[in-house]
Coordinates of C-alpha atoms in Angstrom, one line a residue:
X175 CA 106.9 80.0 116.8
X176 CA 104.7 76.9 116.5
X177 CA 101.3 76.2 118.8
X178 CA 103.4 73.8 120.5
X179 CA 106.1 76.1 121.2
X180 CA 103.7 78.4 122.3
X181 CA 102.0 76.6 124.6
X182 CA 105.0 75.5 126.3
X183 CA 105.9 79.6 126.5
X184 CA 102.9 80.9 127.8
X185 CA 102.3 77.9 130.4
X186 CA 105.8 79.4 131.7
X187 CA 105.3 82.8 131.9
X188 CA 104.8 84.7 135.0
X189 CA 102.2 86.9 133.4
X190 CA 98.7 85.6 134.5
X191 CA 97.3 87.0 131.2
X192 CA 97.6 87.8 127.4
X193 CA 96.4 90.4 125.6
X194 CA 94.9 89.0 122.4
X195 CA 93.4 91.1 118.8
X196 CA 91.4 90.8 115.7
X197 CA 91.5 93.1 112.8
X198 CA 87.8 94.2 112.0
X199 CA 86.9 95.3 108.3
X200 CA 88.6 98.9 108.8
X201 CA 91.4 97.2 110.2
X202 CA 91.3 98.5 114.3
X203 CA 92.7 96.0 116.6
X204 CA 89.6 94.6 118.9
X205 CA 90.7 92.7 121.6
X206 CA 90.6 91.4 125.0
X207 CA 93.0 90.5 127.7
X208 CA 92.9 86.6 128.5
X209 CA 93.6 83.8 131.4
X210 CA 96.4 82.2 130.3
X211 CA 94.8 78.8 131.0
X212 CA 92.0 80.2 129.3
X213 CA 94.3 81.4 126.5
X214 CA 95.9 77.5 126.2
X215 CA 92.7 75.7 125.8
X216 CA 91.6 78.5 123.3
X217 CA 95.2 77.9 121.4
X218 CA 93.9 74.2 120.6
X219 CA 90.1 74.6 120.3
X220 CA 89.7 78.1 119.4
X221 CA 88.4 81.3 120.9
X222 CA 84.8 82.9 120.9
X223 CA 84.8 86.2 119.7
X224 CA 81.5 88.0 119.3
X225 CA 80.8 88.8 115.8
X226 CA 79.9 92.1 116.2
X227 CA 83.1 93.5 115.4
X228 CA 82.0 92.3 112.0
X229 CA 78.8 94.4 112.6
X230 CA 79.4 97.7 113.0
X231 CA 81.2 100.5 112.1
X232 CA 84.2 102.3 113.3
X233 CA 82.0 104.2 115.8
X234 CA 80.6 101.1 117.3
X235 CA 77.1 101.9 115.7
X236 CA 75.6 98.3 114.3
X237 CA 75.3 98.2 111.0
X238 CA 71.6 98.0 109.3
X239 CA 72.5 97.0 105.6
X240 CA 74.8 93.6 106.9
X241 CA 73.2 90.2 105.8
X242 CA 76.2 88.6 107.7
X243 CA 75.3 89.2 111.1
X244 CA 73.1 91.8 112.9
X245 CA 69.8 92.2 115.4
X246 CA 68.8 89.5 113.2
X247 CA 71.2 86.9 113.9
X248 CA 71.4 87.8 117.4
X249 CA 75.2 88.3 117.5
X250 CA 76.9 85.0 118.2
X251 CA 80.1 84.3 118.8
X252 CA 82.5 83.5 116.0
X253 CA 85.4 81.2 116.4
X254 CA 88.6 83.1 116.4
X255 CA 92.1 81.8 115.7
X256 CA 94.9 82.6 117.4
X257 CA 97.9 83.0 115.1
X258 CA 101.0 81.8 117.1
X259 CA 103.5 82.9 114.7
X260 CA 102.1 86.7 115.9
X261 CA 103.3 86.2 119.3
X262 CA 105.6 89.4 120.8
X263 CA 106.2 90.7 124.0
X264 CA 104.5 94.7 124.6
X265 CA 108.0 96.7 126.1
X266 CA 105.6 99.7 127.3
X267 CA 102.7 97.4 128.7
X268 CA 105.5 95.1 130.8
X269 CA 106.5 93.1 128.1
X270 CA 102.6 91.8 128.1
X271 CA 102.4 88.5 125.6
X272 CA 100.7 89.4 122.7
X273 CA 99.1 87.9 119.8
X274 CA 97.0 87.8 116.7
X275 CA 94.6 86.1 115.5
X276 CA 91.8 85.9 112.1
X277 CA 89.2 83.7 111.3
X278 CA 90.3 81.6 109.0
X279 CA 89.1 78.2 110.2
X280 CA 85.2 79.3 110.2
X281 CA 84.0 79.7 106.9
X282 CA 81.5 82.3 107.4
X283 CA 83.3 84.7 108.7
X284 CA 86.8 83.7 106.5
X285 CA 84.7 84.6 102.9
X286 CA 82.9 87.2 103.7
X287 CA 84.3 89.3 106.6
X288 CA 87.7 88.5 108.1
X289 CA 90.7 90.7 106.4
X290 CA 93.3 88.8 107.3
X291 CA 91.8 85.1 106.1
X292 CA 91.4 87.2 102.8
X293 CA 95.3 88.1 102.3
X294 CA 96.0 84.6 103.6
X295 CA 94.0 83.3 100.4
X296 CA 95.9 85.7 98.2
X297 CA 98.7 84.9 99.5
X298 CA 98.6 80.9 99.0
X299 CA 97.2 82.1 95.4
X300 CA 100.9 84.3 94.6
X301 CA 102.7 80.8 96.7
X302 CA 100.6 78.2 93.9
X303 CA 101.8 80.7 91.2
X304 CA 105.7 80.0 91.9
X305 CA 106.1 83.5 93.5
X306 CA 107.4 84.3 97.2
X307 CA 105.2 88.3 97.9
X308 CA 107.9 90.2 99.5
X309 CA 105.9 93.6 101.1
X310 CA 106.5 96.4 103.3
X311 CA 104.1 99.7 103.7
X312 CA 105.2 103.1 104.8
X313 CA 103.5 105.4 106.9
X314 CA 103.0 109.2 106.9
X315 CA 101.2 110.5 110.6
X316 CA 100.8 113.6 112.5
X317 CA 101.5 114.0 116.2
X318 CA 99.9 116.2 118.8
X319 CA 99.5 118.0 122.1
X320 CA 97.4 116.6 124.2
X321 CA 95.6 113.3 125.6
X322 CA 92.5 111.9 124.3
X323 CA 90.4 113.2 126.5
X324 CA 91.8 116.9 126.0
X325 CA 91.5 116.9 122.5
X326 CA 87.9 115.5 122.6
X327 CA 86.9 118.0 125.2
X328 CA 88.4 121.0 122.6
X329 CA 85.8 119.6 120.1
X330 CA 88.5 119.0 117.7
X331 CA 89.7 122.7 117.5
X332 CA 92.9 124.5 117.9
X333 CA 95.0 121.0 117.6
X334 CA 98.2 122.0 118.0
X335 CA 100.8 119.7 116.4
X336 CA 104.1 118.8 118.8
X337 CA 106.4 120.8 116.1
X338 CA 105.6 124.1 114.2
X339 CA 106.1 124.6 110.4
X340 CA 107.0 122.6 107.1
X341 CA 110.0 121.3 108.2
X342 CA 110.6 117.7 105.9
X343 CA 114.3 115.7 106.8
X344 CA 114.4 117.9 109.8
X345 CA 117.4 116.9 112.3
X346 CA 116.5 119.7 114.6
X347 CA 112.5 118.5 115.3
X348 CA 113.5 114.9 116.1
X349 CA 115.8 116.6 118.3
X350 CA 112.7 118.7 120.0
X351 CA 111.2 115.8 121.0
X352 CA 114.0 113.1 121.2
X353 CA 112.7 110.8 124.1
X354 CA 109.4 110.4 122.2
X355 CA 111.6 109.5 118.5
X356 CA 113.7 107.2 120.4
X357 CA 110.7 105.2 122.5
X358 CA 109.3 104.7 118.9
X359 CA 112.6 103.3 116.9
X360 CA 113.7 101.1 120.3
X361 CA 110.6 100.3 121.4
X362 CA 109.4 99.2 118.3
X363 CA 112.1 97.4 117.8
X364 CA 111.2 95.0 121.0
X365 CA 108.2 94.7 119.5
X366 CA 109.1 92.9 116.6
X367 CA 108.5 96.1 114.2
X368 CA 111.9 96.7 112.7
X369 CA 112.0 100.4 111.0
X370 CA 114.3 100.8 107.6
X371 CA 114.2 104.5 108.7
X372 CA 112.2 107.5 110.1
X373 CA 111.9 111.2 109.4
X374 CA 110.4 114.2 109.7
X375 CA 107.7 114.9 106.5
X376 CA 106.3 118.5 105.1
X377 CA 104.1 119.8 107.5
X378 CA 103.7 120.2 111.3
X379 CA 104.6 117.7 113.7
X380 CA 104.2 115.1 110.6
X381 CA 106.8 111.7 110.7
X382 CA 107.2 109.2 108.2
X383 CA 108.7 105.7 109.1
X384 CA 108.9 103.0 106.9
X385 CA 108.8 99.2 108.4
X386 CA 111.8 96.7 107.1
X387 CA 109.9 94.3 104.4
X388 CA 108.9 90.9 105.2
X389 CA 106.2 87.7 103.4
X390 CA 103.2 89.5 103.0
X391 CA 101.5 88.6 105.9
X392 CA 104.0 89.1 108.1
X393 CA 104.2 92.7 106.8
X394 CA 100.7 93.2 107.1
X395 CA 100.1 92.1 111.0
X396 CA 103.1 94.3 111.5
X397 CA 101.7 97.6 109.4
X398 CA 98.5 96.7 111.6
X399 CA 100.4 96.3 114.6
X400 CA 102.6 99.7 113.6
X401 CA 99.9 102.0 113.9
X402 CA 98.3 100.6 116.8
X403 CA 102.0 100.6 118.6
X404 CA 102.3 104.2 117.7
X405 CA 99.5 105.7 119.1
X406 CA 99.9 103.9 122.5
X407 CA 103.7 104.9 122.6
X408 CA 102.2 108.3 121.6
X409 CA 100.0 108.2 125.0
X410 CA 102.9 107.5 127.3
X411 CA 104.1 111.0 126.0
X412 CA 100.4 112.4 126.4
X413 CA 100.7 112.7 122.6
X414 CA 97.7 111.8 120.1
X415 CA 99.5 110.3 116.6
X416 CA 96.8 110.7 114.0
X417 CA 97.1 108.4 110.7
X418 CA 93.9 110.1 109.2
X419 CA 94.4 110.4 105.3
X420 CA 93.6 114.2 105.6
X421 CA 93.1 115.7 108.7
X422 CA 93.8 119.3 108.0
X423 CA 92.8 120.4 103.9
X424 CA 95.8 123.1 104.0
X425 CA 98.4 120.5 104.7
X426 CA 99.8 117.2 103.2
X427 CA 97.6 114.0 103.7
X428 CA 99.3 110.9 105.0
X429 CA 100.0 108.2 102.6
X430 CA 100.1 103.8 103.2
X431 CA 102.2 103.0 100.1
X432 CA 103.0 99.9 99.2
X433 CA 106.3 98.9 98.8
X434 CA 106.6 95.0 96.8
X435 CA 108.0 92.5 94.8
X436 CA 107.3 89.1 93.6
X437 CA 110.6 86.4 94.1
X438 CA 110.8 82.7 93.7
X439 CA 109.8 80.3 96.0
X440 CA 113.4 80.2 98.0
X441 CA 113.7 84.0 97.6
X442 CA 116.9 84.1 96.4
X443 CA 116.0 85.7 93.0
X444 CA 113.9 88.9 92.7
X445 CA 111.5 88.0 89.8
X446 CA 110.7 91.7 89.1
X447 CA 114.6 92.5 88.3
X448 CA 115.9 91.5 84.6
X449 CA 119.4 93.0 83.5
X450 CA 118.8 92.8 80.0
X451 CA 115.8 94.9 79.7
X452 CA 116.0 98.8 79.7
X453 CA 114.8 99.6 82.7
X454 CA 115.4 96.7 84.2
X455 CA 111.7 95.4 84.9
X456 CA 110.4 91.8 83.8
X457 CA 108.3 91.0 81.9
X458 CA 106.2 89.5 85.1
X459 CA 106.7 93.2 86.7
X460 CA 105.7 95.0 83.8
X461 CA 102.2 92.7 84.0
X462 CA 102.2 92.8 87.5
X463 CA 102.1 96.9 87.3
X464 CA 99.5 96.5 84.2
X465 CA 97.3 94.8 86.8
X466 CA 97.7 97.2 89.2
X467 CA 96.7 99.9 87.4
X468 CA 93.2 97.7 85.5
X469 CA 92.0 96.7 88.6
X470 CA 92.6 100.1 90.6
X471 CA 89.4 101.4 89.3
X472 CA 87.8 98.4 90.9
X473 CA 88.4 97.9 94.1
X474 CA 89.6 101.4 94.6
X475 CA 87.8 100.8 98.4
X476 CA 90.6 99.2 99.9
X477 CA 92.7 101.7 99.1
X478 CA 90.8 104.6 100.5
X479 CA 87.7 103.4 102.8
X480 CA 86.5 106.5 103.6
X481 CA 85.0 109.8 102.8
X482 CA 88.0 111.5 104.3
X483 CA 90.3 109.1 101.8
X484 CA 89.5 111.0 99.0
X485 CA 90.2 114.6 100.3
X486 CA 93.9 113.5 100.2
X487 CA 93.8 111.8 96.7
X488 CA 93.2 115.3 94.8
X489 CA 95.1 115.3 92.1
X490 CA 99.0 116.5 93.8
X491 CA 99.8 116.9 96.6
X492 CA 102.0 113.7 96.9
X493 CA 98.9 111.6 96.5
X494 CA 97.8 110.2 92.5
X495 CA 94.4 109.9 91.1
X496 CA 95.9 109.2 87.6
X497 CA 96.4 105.7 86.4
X498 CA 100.6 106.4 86.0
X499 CA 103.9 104.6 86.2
X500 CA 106.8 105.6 85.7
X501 CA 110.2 104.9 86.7
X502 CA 111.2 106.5 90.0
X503 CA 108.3 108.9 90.0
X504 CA 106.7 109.8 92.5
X505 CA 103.8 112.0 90.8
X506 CA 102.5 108.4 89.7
X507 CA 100.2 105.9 91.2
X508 CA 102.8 103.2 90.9
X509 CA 106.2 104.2 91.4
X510 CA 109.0 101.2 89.8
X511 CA 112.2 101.9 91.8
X512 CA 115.0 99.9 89.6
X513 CA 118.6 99.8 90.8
X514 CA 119.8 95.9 91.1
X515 CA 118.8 92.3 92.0
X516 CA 117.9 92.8 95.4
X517 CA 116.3 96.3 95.6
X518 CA 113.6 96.5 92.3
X519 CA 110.1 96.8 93.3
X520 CA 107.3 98.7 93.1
X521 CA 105.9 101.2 94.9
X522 CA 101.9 102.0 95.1
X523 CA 101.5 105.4 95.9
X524 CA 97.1 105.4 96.1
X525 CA 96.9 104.3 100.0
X526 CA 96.6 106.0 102.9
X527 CA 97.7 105.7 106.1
X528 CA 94.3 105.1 107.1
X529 CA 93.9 101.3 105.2
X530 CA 93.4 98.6 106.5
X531 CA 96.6 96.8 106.0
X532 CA 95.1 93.2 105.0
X533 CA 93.0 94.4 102.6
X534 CA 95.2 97.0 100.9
X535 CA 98.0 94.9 100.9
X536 CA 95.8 91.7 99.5
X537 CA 94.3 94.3 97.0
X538 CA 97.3 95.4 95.8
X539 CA 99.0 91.7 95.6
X540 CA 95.9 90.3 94.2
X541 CA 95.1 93.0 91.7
X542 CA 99.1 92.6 90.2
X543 CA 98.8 88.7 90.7
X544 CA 95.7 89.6 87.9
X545 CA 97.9 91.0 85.6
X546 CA 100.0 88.4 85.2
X547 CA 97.2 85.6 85.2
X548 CA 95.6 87.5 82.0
X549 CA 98.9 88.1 80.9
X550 CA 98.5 91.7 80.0
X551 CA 100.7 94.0 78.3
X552 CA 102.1 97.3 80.1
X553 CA 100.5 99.4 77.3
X554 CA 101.4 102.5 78.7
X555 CA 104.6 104.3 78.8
X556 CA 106.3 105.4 81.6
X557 CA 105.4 108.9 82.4
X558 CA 108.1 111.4 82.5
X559 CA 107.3 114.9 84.2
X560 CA 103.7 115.5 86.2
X561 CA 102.4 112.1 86.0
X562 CA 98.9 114.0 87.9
X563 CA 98.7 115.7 84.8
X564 CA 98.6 112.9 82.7
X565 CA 95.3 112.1 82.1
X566 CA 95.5 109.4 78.8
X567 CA 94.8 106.4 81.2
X568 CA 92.0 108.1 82.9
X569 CA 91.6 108.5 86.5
X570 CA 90.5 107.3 89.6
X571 CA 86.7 107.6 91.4
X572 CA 86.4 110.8 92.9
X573 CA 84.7 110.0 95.6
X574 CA 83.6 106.8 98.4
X575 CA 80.2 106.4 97.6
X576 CA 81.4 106.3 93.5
X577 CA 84.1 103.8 93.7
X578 CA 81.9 101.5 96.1
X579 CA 79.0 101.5 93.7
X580 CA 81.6 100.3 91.1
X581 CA 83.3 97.8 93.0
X582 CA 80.1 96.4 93.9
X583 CA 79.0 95.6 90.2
X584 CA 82.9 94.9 89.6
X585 CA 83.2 91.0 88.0
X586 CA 87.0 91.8 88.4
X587 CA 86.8 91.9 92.1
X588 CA 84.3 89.2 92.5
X589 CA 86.8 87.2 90.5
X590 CA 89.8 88.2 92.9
X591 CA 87.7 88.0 96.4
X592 CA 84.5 86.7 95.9
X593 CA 81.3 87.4 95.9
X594 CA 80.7 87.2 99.4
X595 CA 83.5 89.4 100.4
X596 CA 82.6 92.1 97.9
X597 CA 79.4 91.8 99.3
X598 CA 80.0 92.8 103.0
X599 CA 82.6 95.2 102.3
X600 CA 80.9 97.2 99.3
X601 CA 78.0 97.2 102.3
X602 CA 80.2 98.4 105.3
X603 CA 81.3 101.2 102.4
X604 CA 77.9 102.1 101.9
X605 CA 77.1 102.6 105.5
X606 CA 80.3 104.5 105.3
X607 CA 79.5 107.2 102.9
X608 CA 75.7 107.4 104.3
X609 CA 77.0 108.3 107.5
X610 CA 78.7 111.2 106.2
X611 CA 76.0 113.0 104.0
X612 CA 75.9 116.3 104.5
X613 CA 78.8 116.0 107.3
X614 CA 81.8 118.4 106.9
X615 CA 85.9 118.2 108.2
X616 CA 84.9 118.8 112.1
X617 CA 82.6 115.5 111.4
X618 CA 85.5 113.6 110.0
X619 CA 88.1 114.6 112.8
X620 CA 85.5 113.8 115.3
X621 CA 85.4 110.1 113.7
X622 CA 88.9 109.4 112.3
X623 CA 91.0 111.4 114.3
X624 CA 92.3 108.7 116.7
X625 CA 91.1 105.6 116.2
X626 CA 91.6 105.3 112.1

């Protein structure tokens, strides 16, 4: 759908308002519901958005270390854009119009601090390169007892998940809860969120759904859009869905990977797929994956933004820290599933659930889009057997406040985002880990639980 198009919709609708969002930099939907008359003048001239939500943190506490904006700027209004093609209709909010939008068309904001203007670059990069970025992420989240306010007035103790046990590719637990499993496949559905599939995982009350791939940004505003969706269908069951990357140290974390290829410009031909090598990866996928895994190190951030992050990326557990491929294993960071044409990709196996889907999808595009820029080889072999084991690459940082201090020096993600994005972010990260000095697990539930 076109602004035109748009316009002519909303102008007939017989809601009175819209419900619009932006991403901020840990990628939670702020928004605001809208006048539709104010919503069609802001479709042609813009929308003021205060610039705050580029100022603090996930707590709403204002950021001291930000040159961008701040007490010092005076927090002024930054001039969103709303992103027509995002338009959908909310099915549990009365089929409320909805929409996205980034702030791409002010350049302040669009270098330095807007996600989604950032995978838009990337992807208009991969597009100039003769490639068509086909992506989809896959969630892993935990549900449980209890409204917001409940769990928040237990202090965050005695959660008790809506199923007991490790029960993975259970057909009895979906069946335990069956109204709340349906309202998320159908309901989703209306929403313009098509899942491939969903099942139980390993652990209690724990799902895993995987959303049908699309172009990159598409898939992005829709992993975005996912876990926002899922937590408010979650409410009409008075359920809380968590996506924290490790809310409970006993149990599985929940992983974001990244499921992508590269095609040509038409998509009609997978440019990862080539019959006539062994495993049937080309040469452009073999330096795709040799990107992924030099520039991992380096921006290692958008992969896991948080302290918490790194409590799931341990070393097992489902979750790499080594810098592995292999072919169809899954105790490697990058994962190449190879069958035919259609279905070879790759899948990155470092993010959590609790990304920021702009940025770890534009990471993860931009840091294979690398590879193949510098040409490099795929050096390594594929790893056969415990790929966590295998420590002849070397590893990931073990910790926030280690890999932000090396993506801040990193010329390799200066050269893929800019400075001024680097800048912000490694600065947002920094604020991140300083929060949590000295904080323990009650600290990080308390602060990621629901709103990561």
């Amino acid at each position: 759908m076109n602004t035109e198009e748009l316009l002519i919709k909303i102008k007939n609708q017989e809601s009175t308002k819209i419900k619009f969002a932006v991403a901020d930099i840990d990628g939670i939907l702020r928004g605001k519901y809208i006048h539709k008359d104010k919503f069609c003048n802001a479709l042609e001239n813009g929308l003021g958005f205060c610039d705050v939500i580029f100022g603090w943190d996930c707590a709403d506490a204002c950021y001291e270390n930000s040159e961008i904006t701040g007490w010092h700027t005076g927090y002024p209004d930054a001039k969103a854009t709303i992103s027509s093609e995002t338009y959908r209709e909310i099915p549990w909010e009365n089929n409320m119009p909805f929409v996205l939008g980034d702030f791409s068309n002010d350049r302040k904001y669009a270098e330095s601090t807007c996600s989604r203007s950032l995978l838009k670059r990337v992807a208009a990069q991969c597009e100039k390169m003769g490639f068509k970025p086909i992506f989809s992420q896959e969630f892993e989240w935990f549900n449980f007892m209890g409204t917001p306010s409940e769990i928040t007035a237990s202090n965050f103790t005695d959660l008790e998940p809506i199923t007991p046990g490790m029960f993975g590719y259970s057909i009895l637990r979906t069946s335990l809860n069956q109204s709340f499993f349906n309202d998320l496949f159908e309901l989703l559905h209306r929403f313009n969120i098509q899942l491939e599939g969903m099942h139980t995982e390993t652990g209690p009350g724990v799902m895993e759904a995987t959303v049908i791939y699309d172009e990159v940004l598409a898939a992005a505003d829709k992993a975005l859009l996912f876990k926002s969706a899922v937590k408010e269908i979650a409410y009409q069951h008075n359920f809380m869905a968590s996506f924290m990357a490790k809310w409970n140290l006993n149990l599985p974390g929940c992983g974001g990977h990244i499921h992508q290829s590269l095609w040509d410009l038409e998509q009609n031909r997978n440019l990862f797929f080539d019959a006539n090598t062994p495993d049937n990866l080309s040469t452009t996928a073999q330096q795709y994956i040799a990107g992924l895994l030099k520039c991992l190190p380096e921006i290692l951030p958008m992969f896991a933004p948080n302290p918490n992050s790194y409590k799931r990326l341990c070393g097992g557990d489902w979750a790499p820290r080594t810098l592995t491929w292999g072919i169809d294993n899954r105790t490697c960071a990058v994962r190449a599933i190879t069958g035919n044409e259609k279905s070879t990709r790759l899948e990155f196996r470092v993010p959590g659930a609790d990304t920021n889907a702009y940025l770890a999808l534009g990471g993860s595009l931009a840091a294979g889009l690398y590879g193949i820029k510098h040409q490099l080889p795929l050096t390594s072999h594929p790893v056969t057997g415990n790929g966590y084991l295998n420590l002849s690459n070397g590893t990931i940082p073990e910790t926030l406040e280690e890999a932000t201090t090396k993506m801040a020096n990193s010329a390799i993600a200066k050269e893929l985002f800019g400075e001024a994005f680097v800048k912000h972010f490694t600065q947002t990260r920094q604020w991140e880990y300083r929060q949590a000095a000295n904080k323990d697990l009650q600290w990080e539930l308390k602060r990621y639980f629901e709103i990561i």
